[in-house]
PDB file of C-alpha atoms in Angstrom:
ATOM      1  CA  MET T 233      -0.004  -0.196   0.080  1.00  0.00           C
ATOM      2  CA  ALA T 234       1.310   3.683  -0.664  1.00  0.00           C
ATOM      3  CA  LEU T 235       1.993   6.035   1.854  1.00  0.00           C
ATOM      4  CA  GLU T 236      -0.453   8.551   0.550  1.00  0.00           C
ATOM      5  CA  GLU T 237      -2.963   6.106   0.380  1.00  0.00           C
ATOM      6  CA  LEU T 238      -2.337   4.886   3.936  1.00  0.00           C
ATOM      7  CA  LEU T 239      -2.231   8.129   5.278  1.00  0.00           C
ATOM      8  CA  GLU T 240      -5.759   9.239   3.859  1.00  0.00           C
ATOM      9  CA  GLN T 241      -7.437   5.947   5.378  1.00  0.00           C
ATOM     10  CA  GLN T 242      -6.373   7.508   8.913  1.00  0.00           C
ATOM     11  CA  ARG T 243     -10.228   7.880  10.690  1.00  0.00           C
ATOM     12  CA  LEU T 244     -10.706  10.980  12.867  1.00  0.00           C
ATOM     13  CA  ASP T 245     -10.456   8.866  16.003  1.00  0.00           C
ATOM     14  CA  GLY T 246      -6.493   8.166  15.302  1.00  0.00           C
ATOM     15  CA  SER T 247      -6.884   4.239  14.062  1.00  0.00           C
ATOM     16  CA  TRP T 248      -7.025   2.502  10.975  1.00  0.00           C
ATOM     17  CA  PRO T 249      -9.288   0.313   9.369  1.00  0.00           C
ATOM     18  CA  GLN T 250      -6.786  -2.291   8.589  1.00  0.00           C
ATOM     19  CA  GLY T 251      -5.182  -2.530  11.773  1.00  0.00           C
ATOM     20  CA  THR T 252      -3.578   0.588  13.815  1.00  0.00           C
ATOM     21  CA  ALA T 253      -0.879  -0.856  14.866  1.00  0.00           C
ATOM     22  CA  GLN T 254       0.331  -2.634  11.293  1.00  0.00           C
ATOM     23  CA  ALA T 255      -0.314   1.127  10.227  1.00  0.00           C
ATOM     24  CA  LEU T 256       1.855   2.565  12.784  1.00  0.00           C
ATOM     25  CA  CYS T 257       4.424  -0.194  11.720  1.00  0.00           C
ATOM     26  CA  LEU T 258       4.141   0.451   8.164  1.00  0.00           C
ATOM     27  CA  LEU T 259       4.620   4.984   8.917  1.00  0.00           C
ATOM     28  CA  ALA T 260       7.855   3.613  11.398  1.00  0.00           C
ATOM     29  CA  GLN T 261       9.431   2.378   8.048  1.00  0.00           C
ATOM     30  CA  HIS T 262       8.760   5.885   6.186  1.00  0.00           C
ATOM     31  CA  GLY T 263      10.583   7.396   8.821  1.00  0.00           C
ATOM     32  CA  TYR T 264       7.405   8.515  11.095  1.00  0.00           C
ATOM     33  CA  SER T 265       7.858   8.597  14.999  1.00  0.00           C
ATOM     34  CA  HIS T 266       5.732   9.643  18.061  1.00  0.00           C
ATOM     35  CA  HIS T 267       6.445  13.443  17.041  1.00  0.00           C
ATOM     36  CA  SER T 268       4.233  13.455  14.565  1.00  0.00           C
ATOM     37  CA  ALA T 269       0.572  14.631  15.585  1.00  0.00           C
ATOM     38  CA  ARG T 270      -0.847  11.855  13.438  1.00  0.00           C
ATOM     39  CA  VAL T 271       0.910   8.856  14.967  1.00  0.00           C
ATOM     40  CA  ARG T 272       0.042  10.423  18.201  1.00  0.00           C
ATOM     41  CA  ARG T 273      -3.612  10.458  17.663  1.00  0.00           C
ATOM     42  CA  ALA T 274      -3.001   6.668  16.814  1.00  0.00           C
ATOM     43  CA  LEU T 275      -0.937   5.992  19.773  1.00  0.00           C
ATOM     44  CA  ASP T 276      -3.785   7.387  21.774  1.00  0.00           C
ATOM     45  CA  HIS T 277      -6.569   5.180  20.362  1.00  0.00           C
ATOM     46  CA  LEU T 278      -4.052   2.270  21.026  1.00  0.00           C
ATOM     47  CA  PHE T 279      -3.429   3.617  24.826  1.00  0.00           C
ATOM     48  CA  GLN T 280      -7.641   3.780  25.409  1.00  0.00           C
ATOM     49  CA  GLN T 281      -7.341   0.153  24.027  1.00  0.00           C
ATOM     50  CA  GLN T 282      -5.151  -1.527  26.559  1.00  0.00           C
ATOM     51  CA  GLN T 283      -7.007  -3.872  29.267  1.00  0.00           C
ATOM     52  CA  PRO T 284      -6.703  -3.779  33.529  1.00  0.00           C
ATOM     53  CA  ASP T 285      -3.962  -6.486  32.728  1.00  0.00           C
ATOM     54  CA  GLY T 286      -1.837  -4.250  29.902  1.00  0.00           C
ATOM     55  CA  SER T 287      -2.700  -6.321  27.101  1.00  0.00           C
ATOM     56  CA  PHE T 288      -4.370  -5.447  23.651  1.00  0.00           C
ATOM     57  CA  GLY T 289      -6.125  -8.497  23.519  1.00  0.00           C
ATOM     58  CA  GLU T 290      -4.469 -10.840  21.005  1.00  0.00           C
ATOM     59  CA  ASP T 291      -3.177  -7.706  18.822  1.00  0.00           C
ATOM     60  CA  THR T 292      -0.566  -7.390  21.811  1.00  0.00           C
ATOM     61  CA  GLU T 293       2.774  -8.496  20.286  1.00  0.00           C
ATOM     62  CA  ILE T 294       2.287  -5.976  17.491  1.00  0.00           C
ATOM     63  CA  VAL T 295       0.739  -2.836  19.756  1.00  0.00           C
ATOM     64  CA  ILE T 296       4.236  -3.583  21.280  1.00  0.00           C
ATOM     65  CA  LYS T 297       6.286  -3.709  18.282  1.00  0.00           C
ATOM     66  CA  ALA T 298       4.515  -0.466  17.113  1.00  0.00           C
ATOM     67  CA  MET T 299       5.132   1.592  20.214  1.00  0.00           C
ATOM     68  CA  GLN T 300       8.940   0.319  20.027  1.00  0.00           C
ATOM     69  CA  LYS T 301       9.652   1.391  16.203  1.00  0.00           C
ATOM     70  CA  MET T 302       7.657   4.756  17.051  1.00  0.00           C
ATOM     71  CA  GLY T 303      10.064   5.456  19.561  1.00  0.00           C
ATOM     72  CA  LEU T 304       8.096   5.357  23.163  1.00  0.00           C
ATOM     73  CA  SER T 305      10.585   4.976  25.806  1.00  0.00           C
ATOM     74  CA  GLN T 306      10.678   1.075  27.779  1.00  0.00           C
ATOM     75  CA  HIS T 307       9.618   3.291  30.551  1.00  0.00           C
ATOM     76  CA  HIS T 308       6.568   4.880  29.003  1.00  0.00           C
ATOM     77  CA  PRO T 309       3.504   3.304  31.136  1.00  0.00           C
ATOM     78  CA  VAL T 310       1.447   1.954  28.659  1.00  0.00           C
ATOM     79  CA  LEU T 311       3.981   0.291  26.941  1.00  0.00           C
ATOM     80  CA  GLU T 312       5.621  -0.792  30.245  1.00  0.00           C
ATOM     81  CA  ALA T 313       2.521  -2.270  31.193  1.00  0.00           C
ATOM     82  CA  ALA T 314       2.097  -4.273  28.065  1.00  0.00           C
ATOM     83  CA  LEU T 315       5.895  -5.769  28.567  1.00  0.00           C
ATOM     84  CA  LYS T 316       4.870  -7.146  31.609  1.00  0.00           C
ATOM     85  CA  CYS T 317       1.364  -8.574  30.760  1.00  0.00           C
ATOM     86  CA  ARG T 318       3.119 -10.889  28.630  1.00  0.00           C
ATOM     87  CA  SER T 319       6.079 -12.272  30.783  1.00  0.00           C
TER      88      SER T 319
END
């Protein structure tokens, strides 16, 4: 998928219909990071999806990968909780 097409598909809530974490991983390949307003909206959307145990359902691993690729600190509370839940 072309970058322009991917960017056009982002919803107002920051998510993507084909998967927000997957879209963030693709954006990382194009130099995007958590400093981008578009990425921050997507991360905020993901943060709201986190379960009380720190997981993101079946998508926990890809969400962790996306947060890491976007340059979030290992000490960011959402990433830290996700990493703890998988151990």
